[in-house]
Short mmCIF file of C-alpha atoms in Angstrom, two decimals:
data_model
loop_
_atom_site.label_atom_id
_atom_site.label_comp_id
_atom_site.label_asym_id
_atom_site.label_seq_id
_atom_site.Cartn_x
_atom_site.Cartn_y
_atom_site.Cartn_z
CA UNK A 1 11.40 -12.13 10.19
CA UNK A 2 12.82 -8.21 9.96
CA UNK A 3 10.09 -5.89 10.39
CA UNK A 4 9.44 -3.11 8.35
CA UNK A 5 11.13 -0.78 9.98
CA UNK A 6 14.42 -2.45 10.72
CA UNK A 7 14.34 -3.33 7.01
CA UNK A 8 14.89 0.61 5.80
CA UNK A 9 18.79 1.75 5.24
CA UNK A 10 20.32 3.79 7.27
CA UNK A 11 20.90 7.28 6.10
CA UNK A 12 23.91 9.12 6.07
CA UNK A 13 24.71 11.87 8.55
CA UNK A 14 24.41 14.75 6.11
CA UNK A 15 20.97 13.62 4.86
CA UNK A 16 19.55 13.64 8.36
CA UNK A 17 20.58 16.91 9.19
CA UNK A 18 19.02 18.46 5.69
CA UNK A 19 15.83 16.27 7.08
CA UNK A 20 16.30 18.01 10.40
CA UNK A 21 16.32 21.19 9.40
CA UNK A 22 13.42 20.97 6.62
CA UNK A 23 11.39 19.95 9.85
CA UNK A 24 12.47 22.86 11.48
CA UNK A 25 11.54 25.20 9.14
CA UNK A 26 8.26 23.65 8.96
CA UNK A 27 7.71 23.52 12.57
CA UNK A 28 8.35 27.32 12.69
CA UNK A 29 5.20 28.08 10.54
CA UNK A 30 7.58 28.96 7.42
CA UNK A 31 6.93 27.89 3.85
CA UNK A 32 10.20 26.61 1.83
CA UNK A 33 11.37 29.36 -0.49
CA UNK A 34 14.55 27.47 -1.47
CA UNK A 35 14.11 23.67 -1.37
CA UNK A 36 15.66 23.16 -4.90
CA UNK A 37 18.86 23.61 -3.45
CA UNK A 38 18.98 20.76 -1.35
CA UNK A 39 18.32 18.42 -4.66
CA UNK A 40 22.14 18.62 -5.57
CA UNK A 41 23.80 17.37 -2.56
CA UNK A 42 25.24 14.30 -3.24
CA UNK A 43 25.34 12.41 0.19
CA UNK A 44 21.36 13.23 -0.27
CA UNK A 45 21.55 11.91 -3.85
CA UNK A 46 23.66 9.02 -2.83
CA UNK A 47 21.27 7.67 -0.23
CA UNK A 48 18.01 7.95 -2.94
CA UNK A 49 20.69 5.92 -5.29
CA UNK A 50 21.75 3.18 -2.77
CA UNK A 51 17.29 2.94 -1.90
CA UNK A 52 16.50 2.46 -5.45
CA UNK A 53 18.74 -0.22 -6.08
CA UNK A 54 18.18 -2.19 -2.68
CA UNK A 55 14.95 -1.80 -4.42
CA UNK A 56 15.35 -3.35 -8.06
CA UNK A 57 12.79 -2.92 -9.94
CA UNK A 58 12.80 -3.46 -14.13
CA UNK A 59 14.50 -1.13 -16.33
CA UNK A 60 12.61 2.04 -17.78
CA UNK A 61 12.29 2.95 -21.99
CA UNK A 62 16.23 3.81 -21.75
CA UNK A 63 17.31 -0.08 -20.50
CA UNK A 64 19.38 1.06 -17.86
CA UNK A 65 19.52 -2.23 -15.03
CA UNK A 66 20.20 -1.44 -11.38
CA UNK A 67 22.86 -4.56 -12.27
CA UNK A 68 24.96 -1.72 -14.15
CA UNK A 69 24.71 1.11 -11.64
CA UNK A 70 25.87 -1.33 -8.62
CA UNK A 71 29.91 -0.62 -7.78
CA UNK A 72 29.32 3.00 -9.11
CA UNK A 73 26.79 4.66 -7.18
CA UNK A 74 29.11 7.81 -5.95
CA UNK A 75 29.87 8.45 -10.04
CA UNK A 76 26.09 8.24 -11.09
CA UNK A 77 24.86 10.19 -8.14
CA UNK A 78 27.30 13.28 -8.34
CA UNK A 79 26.78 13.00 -12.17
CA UNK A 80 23.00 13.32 -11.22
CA UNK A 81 23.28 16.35 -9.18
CA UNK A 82 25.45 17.72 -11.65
CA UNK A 83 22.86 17.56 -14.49
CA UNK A 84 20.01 18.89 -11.73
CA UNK A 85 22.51 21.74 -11.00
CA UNK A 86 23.06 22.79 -14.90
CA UNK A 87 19.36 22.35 -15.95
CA UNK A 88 20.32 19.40 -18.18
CA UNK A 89 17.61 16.79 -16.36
CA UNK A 90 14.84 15.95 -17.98
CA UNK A 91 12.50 13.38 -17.14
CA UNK A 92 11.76 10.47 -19.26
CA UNK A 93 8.17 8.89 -20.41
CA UNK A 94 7.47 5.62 -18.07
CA UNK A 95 7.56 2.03 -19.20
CA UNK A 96 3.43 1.12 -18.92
CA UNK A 97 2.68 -2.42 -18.23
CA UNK A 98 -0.40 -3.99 -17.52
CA UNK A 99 -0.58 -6.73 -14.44
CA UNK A 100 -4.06 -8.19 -13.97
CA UNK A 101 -6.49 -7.38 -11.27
CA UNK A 102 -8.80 -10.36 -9.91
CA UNK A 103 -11.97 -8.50 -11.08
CA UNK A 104 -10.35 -9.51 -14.83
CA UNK A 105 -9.59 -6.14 -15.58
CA UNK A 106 -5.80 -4.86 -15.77
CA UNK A 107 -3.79 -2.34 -13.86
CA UNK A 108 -1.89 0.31 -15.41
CA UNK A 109 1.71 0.06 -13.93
CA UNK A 110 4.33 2.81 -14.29
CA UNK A 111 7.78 2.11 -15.01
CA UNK A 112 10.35 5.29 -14.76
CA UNK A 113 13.96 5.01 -15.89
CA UNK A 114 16.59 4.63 -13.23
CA UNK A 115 17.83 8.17 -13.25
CA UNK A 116 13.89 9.44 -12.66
CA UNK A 117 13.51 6.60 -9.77
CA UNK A 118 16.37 8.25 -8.07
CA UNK A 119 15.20 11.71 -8.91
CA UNK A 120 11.92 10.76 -7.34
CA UNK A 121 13.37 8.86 -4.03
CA UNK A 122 15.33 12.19 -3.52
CA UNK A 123 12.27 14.59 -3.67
CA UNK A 124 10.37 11.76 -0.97
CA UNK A 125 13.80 12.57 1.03
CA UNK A 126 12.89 16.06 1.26
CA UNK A 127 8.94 16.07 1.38
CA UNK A 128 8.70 13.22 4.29
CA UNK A 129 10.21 15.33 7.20
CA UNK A 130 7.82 18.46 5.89
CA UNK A 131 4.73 16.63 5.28
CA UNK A 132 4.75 14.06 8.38
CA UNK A 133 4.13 17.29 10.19
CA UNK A 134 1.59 18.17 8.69
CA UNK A 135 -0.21 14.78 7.83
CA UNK A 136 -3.09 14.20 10.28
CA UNK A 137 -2.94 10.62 12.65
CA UNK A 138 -5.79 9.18 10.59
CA UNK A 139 -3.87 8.56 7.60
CA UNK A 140 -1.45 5.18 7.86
CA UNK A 141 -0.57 4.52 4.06
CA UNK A 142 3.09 5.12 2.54
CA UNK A 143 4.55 6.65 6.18
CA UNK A 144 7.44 6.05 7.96
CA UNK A 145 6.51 3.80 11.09
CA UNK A 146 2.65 3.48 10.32
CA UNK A 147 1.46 0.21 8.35
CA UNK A 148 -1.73 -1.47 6.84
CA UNK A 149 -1.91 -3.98 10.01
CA UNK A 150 -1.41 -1.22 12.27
CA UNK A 151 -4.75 0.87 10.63
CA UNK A 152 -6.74 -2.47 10.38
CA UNK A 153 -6.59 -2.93 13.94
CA UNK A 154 -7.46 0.66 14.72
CA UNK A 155 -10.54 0.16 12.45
CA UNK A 156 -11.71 -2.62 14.38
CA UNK A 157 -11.43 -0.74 17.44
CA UNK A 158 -13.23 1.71 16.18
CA UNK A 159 -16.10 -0.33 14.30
CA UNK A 160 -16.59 -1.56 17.91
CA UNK A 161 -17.21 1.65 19.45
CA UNK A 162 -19.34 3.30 17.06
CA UNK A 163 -20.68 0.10 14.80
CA UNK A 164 -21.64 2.48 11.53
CA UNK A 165 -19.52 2.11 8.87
CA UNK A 166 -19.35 3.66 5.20
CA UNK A 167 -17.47 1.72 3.05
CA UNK A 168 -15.75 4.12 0.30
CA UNK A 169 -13.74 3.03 -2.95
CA UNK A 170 -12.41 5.93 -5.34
CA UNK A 171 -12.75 4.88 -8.60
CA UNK A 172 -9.24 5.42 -10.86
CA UNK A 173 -7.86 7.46 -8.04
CA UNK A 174 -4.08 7.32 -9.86
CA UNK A 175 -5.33 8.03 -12.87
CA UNK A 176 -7.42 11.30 -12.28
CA UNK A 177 -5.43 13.09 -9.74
CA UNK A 178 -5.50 16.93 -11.23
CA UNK A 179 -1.99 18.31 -11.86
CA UNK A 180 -2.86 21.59 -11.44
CA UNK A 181 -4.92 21.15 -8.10
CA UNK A 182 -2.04 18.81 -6.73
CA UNK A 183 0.94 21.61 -7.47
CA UNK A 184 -1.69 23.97 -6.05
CA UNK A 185 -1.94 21.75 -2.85
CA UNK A 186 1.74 21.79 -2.83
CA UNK A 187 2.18 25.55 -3.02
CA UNK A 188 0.78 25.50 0.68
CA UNK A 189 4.34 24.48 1.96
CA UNK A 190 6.54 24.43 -0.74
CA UNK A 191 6.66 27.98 -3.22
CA UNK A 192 10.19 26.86 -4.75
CA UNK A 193 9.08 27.16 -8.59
CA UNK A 194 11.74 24.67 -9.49
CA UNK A 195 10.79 21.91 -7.16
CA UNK A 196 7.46 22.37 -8.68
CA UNK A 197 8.73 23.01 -12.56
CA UNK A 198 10.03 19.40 -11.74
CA UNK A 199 7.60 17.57 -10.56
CA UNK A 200 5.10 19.02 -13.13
CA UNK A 201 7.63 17.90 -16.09
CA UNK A 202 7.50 14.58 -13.93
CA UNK A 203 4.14 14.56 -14.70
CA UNK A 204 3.86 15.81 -18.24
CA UNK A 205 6.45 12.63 -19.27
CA UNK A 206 3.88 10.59 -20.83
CA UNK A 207 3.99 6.96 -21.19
CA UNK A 208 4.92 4.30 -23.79
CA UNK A 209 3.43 1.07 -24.23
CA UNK A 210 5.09 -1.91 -26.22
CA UNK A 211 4.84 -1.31 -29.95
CA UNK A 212 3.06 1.99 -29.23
CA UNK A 213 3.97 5.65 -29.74
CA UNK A 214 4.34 7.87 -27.00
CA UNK A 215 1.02 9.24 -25.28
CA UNK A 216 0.69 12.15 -23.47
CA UNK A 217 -0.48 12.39 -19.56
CA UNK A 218 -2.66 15.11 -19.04
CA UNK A 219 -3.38 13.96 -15.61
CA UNK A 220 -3.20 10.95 -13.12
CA UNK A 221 0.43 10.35 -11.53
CA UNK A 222 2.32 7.12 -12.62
CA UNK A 223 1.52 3.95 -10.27
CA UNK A 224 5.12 2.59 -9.68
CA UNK A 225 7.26 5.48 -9.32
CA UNK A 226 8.38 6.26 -5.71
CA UNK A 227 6.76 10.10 -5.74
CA UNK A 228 3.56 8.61 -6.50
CA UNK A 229 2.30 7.52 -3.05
CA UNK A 230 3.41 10.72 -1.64
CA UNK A 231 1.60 12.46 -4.07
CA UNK A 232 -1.25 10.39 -3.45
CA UNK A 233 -1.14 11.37 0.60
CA UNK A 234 -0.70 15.04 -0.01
CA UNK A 235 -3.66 14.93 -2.52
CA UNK A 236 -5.99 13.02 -0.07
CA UNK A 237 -4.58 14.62 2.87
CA UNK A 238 -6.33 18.62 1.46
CA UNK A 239 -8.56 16.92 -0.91
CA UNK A 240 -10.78 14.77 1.94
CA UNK A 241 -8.58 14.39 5.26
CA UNK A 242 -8.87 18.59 6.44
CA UNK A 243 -12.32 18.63 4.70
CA UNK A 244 -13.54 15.93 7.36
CA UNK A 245 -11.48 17.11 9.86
CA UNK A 246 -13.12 21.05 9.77
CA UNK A 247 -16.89 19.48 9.10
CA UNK A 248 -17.36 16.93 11.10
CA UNK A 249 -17.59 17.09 14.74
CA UNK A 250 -16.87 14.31 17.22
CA UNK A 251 -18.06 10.49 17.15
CA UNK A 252 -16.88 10.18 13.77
CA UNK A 253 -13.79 8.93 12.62
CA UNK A 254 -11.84 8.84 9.30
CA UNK A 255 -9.30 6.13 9.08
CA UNK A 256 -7.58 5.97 5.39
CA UNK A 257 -4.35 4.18 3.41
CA UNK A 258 -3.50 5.84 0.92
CA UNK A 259 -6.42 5.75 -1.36
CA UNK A 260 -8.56 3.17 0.55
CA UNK A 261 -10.62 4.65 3.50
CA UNK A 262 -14.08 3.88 5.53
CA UNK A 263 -15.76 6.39 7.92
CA UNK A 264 -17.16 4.97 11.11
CA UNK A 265 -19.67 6.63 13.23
CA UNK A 266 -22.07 6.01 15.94
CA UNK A 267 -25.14 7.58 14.46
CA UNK A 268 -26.60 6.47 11.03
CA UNK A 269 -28.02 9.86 10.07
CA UNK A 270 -24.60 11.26 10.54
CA UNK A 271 -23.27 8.49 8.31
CA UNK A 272 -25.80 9.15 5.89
CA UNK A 273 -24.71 13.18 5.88
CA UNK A 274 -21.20 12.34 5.77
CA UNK A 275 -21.98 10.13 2.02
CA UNK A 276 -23.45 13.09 1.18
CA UNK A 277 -20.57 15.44 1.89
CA UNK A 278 -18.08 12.92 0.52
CA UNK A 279 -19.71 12.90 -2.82
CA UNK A 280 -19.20 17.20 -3.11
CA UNK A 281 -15.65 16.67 -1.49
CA UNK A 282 -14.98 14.11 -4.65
CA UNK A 283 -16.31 16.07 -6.71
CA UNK A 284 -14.21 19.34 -5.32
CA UNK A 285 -11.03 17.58 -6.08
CA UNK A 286 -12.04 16.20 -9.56
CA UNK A 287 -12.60 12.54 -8.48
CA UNK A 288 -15.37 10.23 -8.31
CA UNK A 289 -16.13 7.69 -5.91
CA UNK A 290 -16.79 3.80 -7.28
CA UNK A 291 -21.03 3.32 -6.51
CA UNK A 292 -21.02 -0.56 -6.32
CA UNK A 293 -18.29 -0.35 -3.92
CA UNK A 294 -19.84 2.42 -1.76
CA UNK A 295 -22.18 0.92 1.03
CA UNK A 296 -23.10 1.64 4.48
CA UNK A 297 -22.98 -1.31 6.83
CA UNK A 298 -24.61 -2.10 10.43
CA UNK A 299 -22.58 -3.05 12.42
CA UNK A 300 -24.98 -3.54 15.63
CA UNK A 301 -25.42 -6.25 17.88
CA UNK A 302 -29.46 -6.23 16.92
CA UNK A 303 -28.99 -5.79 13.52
CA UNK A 304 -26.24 -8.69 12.61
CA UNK A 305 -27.24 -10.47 9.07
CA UNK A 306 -25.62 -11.39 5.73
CA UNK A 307 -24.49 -7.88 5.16
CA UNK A 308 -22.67 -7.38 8.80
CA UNK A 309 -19.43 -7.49 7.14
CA UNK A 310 -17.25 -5.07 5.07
CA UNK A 311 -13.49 -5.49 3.39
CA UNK A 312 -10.86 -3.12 3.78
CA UNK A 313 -6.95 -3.68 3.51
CA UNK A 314 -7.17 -7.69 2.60
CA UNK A 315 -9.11 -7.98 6.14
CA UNK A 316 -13.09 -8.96 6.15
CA UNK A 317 -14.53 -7.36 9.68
CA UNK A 318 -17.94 -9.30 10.74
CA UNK A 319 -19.58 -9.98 13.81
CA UNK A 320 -18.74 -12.65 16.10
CA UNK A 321 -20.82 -13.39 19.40
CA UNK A 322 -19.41 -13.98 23.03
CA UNK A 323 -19.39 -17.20 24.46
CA UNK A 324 -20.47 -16.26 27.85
CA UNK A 325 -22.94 -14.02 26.06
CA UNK A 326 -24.41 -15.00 22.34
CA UNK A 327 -26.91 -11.88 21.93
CA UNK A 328 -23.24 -9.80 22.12
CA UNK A 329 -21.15 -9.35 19.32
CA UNK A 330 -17.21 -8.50 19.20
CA UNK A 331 -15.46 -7.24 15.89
CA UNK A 332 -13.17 -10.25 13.87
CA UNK A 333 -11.03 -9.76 11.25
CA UNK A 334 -9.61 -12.51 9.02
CA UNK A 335 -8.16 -12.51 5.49
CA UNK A 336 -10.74 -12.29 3.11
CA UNK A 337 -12.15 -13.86 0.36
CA UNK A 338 -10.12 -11.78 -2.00
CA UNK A 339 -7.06 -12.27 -0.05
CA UNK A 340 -7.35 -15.97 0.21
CA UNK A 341 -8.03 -16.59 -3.27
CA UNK A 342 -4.75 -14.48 -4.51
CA UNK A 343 -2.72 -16.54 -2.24
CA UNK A 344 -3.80 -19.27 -3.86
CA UNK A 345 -3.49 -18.23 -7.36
CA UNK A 346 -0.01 -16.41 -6.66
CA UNK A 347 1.37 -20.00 -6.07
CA UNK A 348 -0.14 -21.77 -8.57
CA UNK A 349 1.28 -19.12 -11.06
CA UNK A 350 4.73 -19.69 -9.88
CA UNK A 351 5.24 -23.25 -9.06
CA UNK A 352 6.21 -25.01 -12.70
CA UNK A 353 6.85 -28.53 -13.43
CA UNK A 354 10.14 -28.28 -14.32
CA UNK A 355 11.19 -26.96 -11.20
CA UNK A 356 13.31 -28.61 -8.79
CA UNK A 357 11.58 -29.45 -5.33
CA UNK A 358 13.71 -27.31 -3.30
CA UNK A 359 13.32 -24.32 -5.28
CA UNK A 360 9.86 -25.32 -4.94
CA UNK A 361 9.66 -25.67 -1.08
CA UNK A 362 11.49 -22.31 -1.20
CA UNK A 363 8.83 -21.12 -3.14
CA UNK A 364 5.72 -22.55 -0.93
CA UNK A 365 7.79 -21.04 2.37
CA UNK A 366 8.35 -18.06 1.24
CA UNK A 367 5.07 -16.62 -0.28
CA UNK A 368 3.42 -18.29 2.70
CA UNK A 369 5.50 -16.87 5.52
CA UNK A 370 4.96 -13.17 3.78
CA UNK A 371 0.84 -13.95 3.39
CA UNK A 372 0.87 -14.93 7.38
CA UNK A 373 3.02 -12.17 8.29
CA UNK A 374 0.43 -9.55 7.54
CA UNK A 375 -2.70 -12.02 8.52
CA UNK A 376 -1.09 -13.32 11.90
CA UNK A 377 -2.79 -9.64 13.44
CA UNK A 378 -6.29 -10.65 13.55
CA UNK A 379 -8.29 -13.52 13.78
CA UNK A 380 -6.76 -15.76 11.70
CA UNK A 381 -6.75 -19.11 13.51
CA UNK A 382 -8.99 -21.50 11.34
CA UNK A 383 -8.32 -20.10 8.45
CA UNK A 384 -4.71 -20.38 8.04
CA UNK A 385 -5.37 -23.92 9.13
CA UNK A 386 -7.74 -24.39 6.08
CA UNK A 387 -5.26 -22.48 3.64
CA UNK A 388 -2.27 -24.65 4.92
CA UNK A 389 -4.23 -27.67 3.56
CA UNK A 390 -4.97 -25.45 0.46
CA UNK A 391 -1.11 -25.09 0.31
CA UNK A 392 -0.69 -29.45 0.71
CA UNK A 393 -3.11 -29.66 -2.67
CA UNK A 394 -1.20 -27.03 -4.94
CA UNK A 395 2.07 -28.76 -3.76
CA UNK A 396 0.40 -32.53 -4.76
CA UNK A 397 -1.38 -31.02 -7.76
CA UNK A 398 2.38 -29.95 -8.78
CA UNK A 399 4.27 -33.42 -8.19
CA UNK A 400 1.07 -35.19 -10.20
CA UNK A 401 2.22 -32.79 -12.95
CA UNK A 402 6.25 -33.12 -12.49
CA UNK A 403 6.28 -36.85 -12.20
CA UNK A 404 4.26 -38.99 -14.86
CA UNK A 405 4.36 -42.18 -16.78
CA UNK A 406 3.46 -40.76 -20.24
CA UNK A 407 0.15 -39.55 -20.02
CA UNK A 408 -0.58 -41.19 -16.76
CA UNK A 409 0.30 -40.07 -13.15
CA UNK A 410 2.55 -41.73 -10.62
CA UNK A 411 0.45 -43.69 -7.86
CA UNK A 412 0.76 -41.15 -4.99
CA UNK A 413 2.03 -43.54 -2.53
CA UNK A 414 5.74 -43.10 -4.67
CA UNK A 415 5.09 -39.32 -4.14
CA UNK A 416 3.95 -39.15 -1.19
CA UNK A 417 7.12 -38.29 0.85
CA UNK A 418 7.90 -35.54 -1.63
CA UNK A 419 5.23 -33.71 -0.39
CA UNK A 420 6.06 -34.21 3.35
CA UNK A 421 9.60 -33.39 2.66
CA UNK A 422 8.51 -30.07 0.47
CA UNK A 423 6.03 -29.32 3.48
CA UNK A 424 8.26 -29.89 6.32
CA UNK A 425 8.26 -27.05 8.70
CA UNK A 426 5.80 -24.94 6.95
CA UNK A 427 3.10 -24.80 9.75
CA UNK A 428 0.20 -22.06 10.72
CA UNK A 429 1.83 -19.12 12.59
CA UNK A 430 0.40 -18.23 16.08
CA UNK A 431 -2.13 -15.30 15.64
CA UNK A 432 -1.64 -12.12 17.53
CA UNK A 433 -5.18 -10.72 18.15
CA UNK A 434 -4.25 -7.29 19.61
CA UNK A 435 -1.52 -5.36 17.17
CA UNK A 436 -2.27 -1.64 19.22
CA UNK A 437 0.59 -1.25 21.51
CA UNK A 438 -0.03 1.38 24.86
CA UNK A 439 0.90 4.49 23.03
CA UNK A 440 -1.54 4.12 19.85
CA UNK A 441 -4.15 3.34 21.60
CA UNK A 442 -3.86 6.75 22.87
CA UNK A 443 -5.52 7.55 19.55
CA UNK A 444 -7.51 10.97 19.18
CA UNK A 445 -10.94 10.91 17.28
CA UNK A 446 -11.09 13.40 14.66
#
């Protein structure tokens, strides 16, 4: 399976070198006066055209489909540039949809027109060589060659070293980001006023819902766009990352992705000063953290129990004792409960009865292979064992429902080698305990 990186397109030569010299300019200590301009190239536009539709996605309030852009990407991206270049642009409200969350509550999802997805891709273009300069090494969410398995392991390490942990959950983080602090965060590298006219109006669009009028967004950015997760880094980065960085000296460490984040630390008083601070630093920035989801948790040898575990990024970390020594503990991580359950579900929803079993083995191989991918960096062992077999009872439960005699099921031993033959191949994937390679384990505590 392609990794993450070798997945991302190439970019073309004249894109690179506007990247190259935006990081040059921020290297020097120099704030961009005249970022704008690099917006209407069209080899720049081109390449945030050709990554939205490798992308899909649905189509915003105007219909447009990626289906009817594909063949003409050179004519829609000069005609984009063109219509940044006269002033013509102006963004649209999102498409809001609802998908459901697996606490039974629903998630509001953003859905921008085509022309704004591009818009957006080409303003990440431009941000990600200034900002990766100036993001610090504890933040891993939404950045080119970090990843979610890559910060889980680090927190183990680290939850092994210093065994305090305080668990942290922002509650509505999207949906109360302050526009005017964010475009002030933003003014301390970028002071083009039409990058930021632009991204405000961004902003501003509003939503519609079905059979709803338009609403108005007086703050929160749009979960689905591909600004928004930038956004979200820059506003974390000023609004907690530099904070804990200037107060907090060393043997504590920050480790966040995106908007999830825990704070480890060797001392509990120091934990205990640090949930202090981060309730003023939340505050500072107009945010509020989540109180049943904020916990501090012991992670010492002495003082494992029921509680000696916490969730972050799909992973539970517990305790697990030596065999040579059983009064020693090490740090596991394994999917958790959350994790296993939407597995589950997830193929449940999408295997029908009227499907045909190879669609269906399809199906079953691919949602599994992508669930292991990410799990296969841990301590996964037993459990995808135990999931596998989860996986052999949604595939029987949905040939008992395909193939019956009226009201009553086929005897299984006529179904039987359906299964096998839906199953075949699909096996547990060989863990890979230790995801840090030489160079990030070079890692510098904050």
């Amino acid at each position: 399976m392609k990794t993450k990186a070798k997945k991302r397109m190439s970019l073309s030569l004249q894109t690179l070198h506007i990247q190259h010299q935006l990081a040059e300019i921020t290297k020097s200590g120099r704030k961009h006066w005249d970022l704008y301009r690099w917006m209407l190239d069209p080899f720049l536009m081109l390449d945030a055209t050709k990554a939205v539709l490798a992308n899909k996605g649905a189509a915003g309030v105007d219909g447009v489909t990626c289906e009817q852009i594909k063949g003409k990407e050179w004519e829609f991206a000069t005609g984009l540039a063109s219509k940044l270049r006269s002033g013509a642009y102006r963004p649209c409200a999102v498409r809001r949809v609802y998908i459901p969350k697996r606490d039974g509550r629903q998630r509001p999802l953003g859905i921008p027109t085509l022309e704004d997805r591009v818009v957006q891709r080409a303003l990440v273009l431009l941000l990600e060589p200034i900002y990766e300069l100036v993001f610090l090494p504890n933040s891993y969410g939404f950045r080119r060659g970090r990843s979610g398995v890559e910060c889980s392991a680090m927190v183990a390490k680290e939850v092994y070293q210093h065994r305090f942990v305080l668990e942290a959950d922002v509650e509505g983080f999207f949906d109360n980001v302050s526009h005017r602090k964010l475009l002030g965060m933003l003014k301390e590298k970028i002071v083009d006023p039409r990058i930021h006219d632009l991204i405000r109006d961004m902003l501003l669009a509003g939503y519609i819902e079905r059979d709803k009028p338009w609403q108005a967004t007086w703050k929160g950015t749009p979960q689905g766009g591909p600004l928004s997760p930038m956004l979200a880094n820059i506003y974390l980065h000023y609004a907690l990352d530099t904070k804990f960085q200037k107060h907090v000296l060393g043997g504590s460490v920050l480790l966040r992705y995106a908007d999830d984040f825990v704070i480890v630390s060797a001392l509990e008083s120091r934990i205990q000063a640090l949930r202090r601070s981060l309730y003023v630093w939340m505050r500072e920035a107009g945010l509020k953290l989540k109180e049943t989801k904020t916990r501090m948790v012991d992670m010492r040898n002495h003082k494992r129990g029921r509680e000696s575990h916490f969730d972050f990024l799909g992973f539970r970390y517990h305790l697990r004792a030596f065999k040579d020594n059983p009064r020693r503990f090490w740090i596991a991580r394994q999917p958790s409960e959350k994790a296993r359950l939407a597995l589950r579900e997830n193929l449940k929803s999408r295997l029908r009865a009227d499907m045909n079993t190879v669609i269906v083995r399809g199906i079953v191989n691919a949602v599994w292979n992508g669930w292991s991918q990410y799990f296969r960096y841990g301590n996964s062992n037993g459990i995808f064992y135990k999931e596998l077999r989860s996986l052999h009872g949604i595939v029987r439960l949905y040939l008992r429902k395909k193939y019956r005699h009226g009201r009553r099921p086929v005897r299984w031993k006529q179904l039987s080698h359906l299964e096998k033959r839906i199953m075949h191949g699909i096996k547990a994937m060989r863990v890979i305990p230790d995801y840090l390679s030489q160079q990030q384990r070079q890692y510098v505590m904050l």
